[in-house]
Amino acid sequence: MASSNTTSQLADGASSAFGHSLRQEFPFDADYRNFNQGSFGAWPTAIHTRLRAYQDRANARPDPFIRYELPKLLDASREVAAALLRAPAETVVLVPNATVAINTVLRNLTWHPDGRDVLLYFSTVYGGCGKTIDYIVDSHQSPGQPPLVSSREIPLQYPFEDRDALAAFEAAVARCATEGKRPRLCVFDTVSSLPGIRFPFEALTRACRAHGVLSLVDGAQGIGQIGLDLGALDPDFFLSNCHKWLFVPRGCAVLYVPVRHQGLIRSSVPTSHGYVTSNSTNPRLNPLPPSRNSPFVHNFEFTGTIDCSPYLCVTDALRWREEVLGGEAKILQYTQTLAREGGTRTAAILGTEVLENSTGTLGRCSLTNVALPIQFTTEGGAGAEADGISALSAAEAPAVIQWILGKLMEDYNTFIPLFYGNDKIWARMSAQVYLEMDDFEWAGRALLEICQRIAAGEHRGAAN
């Protein structure tokens, strides 16, 4: 299928600029193919120019800019981000990344002294968020005493149906009840990281509300990749990285806290001048001008000296997406369709499959996950051949993944995240406005060549 035809079919009704014609808008190396928008993001040169302009303004007049201009520009960015999320501006603040946002929520919550509180999370949790949950449990435990708060993983096996995730949540809540525990909060994704699949976050938010469980929606992969309406969703807490899919420079994320819960979030992370102290006998000097915003928003206006220029680019990124690409609906139509069709084409080249459930809900995003033609066995040695490519021992999977990643970078000048599951290695690929179907065909051929090199034992030769 020719690239031009593919582009027009994928972007029916969208701007003809989608596809390779957009590569010139991004500062990629000429021969680099970016299949990994979902990790660290990428932004157009036009937005990079705006980033430098904000930095230049801060350097030209540091105090006037940081003390007086910056708060107004931050308000403007918060307002456009809130409008995109369909949330009130007073419920949205900007933080460096999703990890900071998760930490901000979990470190601010207090736990009942009876020790019955439980943090629920799914086995799909992002590793950094899982470690934050571990820290909360560990840091609320005295030597020789049970923890003040505990955690419970809700297991899921891919490819699961939406109803399976809901049933697993309901079972975890019921189990807590039988054990005399109190499910206090549940962490779940909009789109999970590895694999990159859409989670039934809308239904889970409703289920949390029905059980009196706080919902912490990890939308790190959300804004700019899927449509979001926080007014309709009404989560207890929500966060999303703007630097992954929204074309905002690293690092910038939104943290949403509805007014009803803002009293729970007493401090930013780290704590700074916006913190409302209970120490009335020793007031702290705040050298910054008075804020016109609520205590919650003021808390996040200044958290120490950092480069806030990425925050200010939210306004510019949304304007660029509207003026150059035609707006959010056209962007999502193109990228989600390309992810679905590109994943299918890559799997056909590899002779494998796309990770999807029977109802097709996992793939309703701009990521696709394709199995590599390498079978693994839990037996002690390698298994039989599958489609001409030898099966390997499961114990070899981590080393094989690292070898493939190295070859993708060294020999093919690209990077495609890989993960192991269901006795297979899966490739997670991002669909983006500067890619076309032939990029996915190229990726399929590259991955097939690498798998054939594994079949020839090249990966073991490198290890030796």
CSV table of C-alpha atoms in Angstrom, one decimal, residues 376 396-410 415-419 425 450 454 459 462:
chain,number,residue,atom,x,y,z
A,376,PHE,CA,9.6,-18.9,25.1
A,396,GLU,CA,16.7,-15.7,28.5
A,397,ALA,CA,14.0,-13.1,27.9
A,398,PRO,CA,15.5,-10.2,29.8
A,399,ALA,CA,18.9,-10.6,28.0
A,400,VAL,CA,17.2,-11.1,24.6
A,401,ILE,CA,15.2,-7.9,25.1
A,402,GLN,CA,18.3,-5.9,25.9
A,403,TRP,CA,20.1,-7.4,22.9
A,404,ILE,CA,17.2,-6.4,20.5
A,405,LEU,CA,17.0,-2.9,21.9
A,406,GLY,CA,20.7,-2.5,21.3
A,407,LYS,CA,20.4,-3.7,17.7
A,408,LEU,CA,17.4,-1.4,17.0
A,409,MET,CA,19.5,1.6,18.1
A,410,GLU,CA,22.8,0.5,16.6
A,415,PHE,CA,13.9,2.6,19.5
A,416,ILE,CA,10.9,0.5,20.2
A,417,PRO,CA,10.0,-0.4,23.8
A,418,LEU,CA,9.8,-4.1,24.5
A,419,PHE,CA,8.2,-6.1,27.3
A,425,ILE,CA,8.2,-10.5,23.7
A,450,ILE,CA,16.5,-9.1,14.2
A,454,ILE,CA,18.3,-14.5,17.1
A,459,HIS,CA,22.5,-12.9,20.5
A,462,ALA,CA,27.4,-11.4,21.5
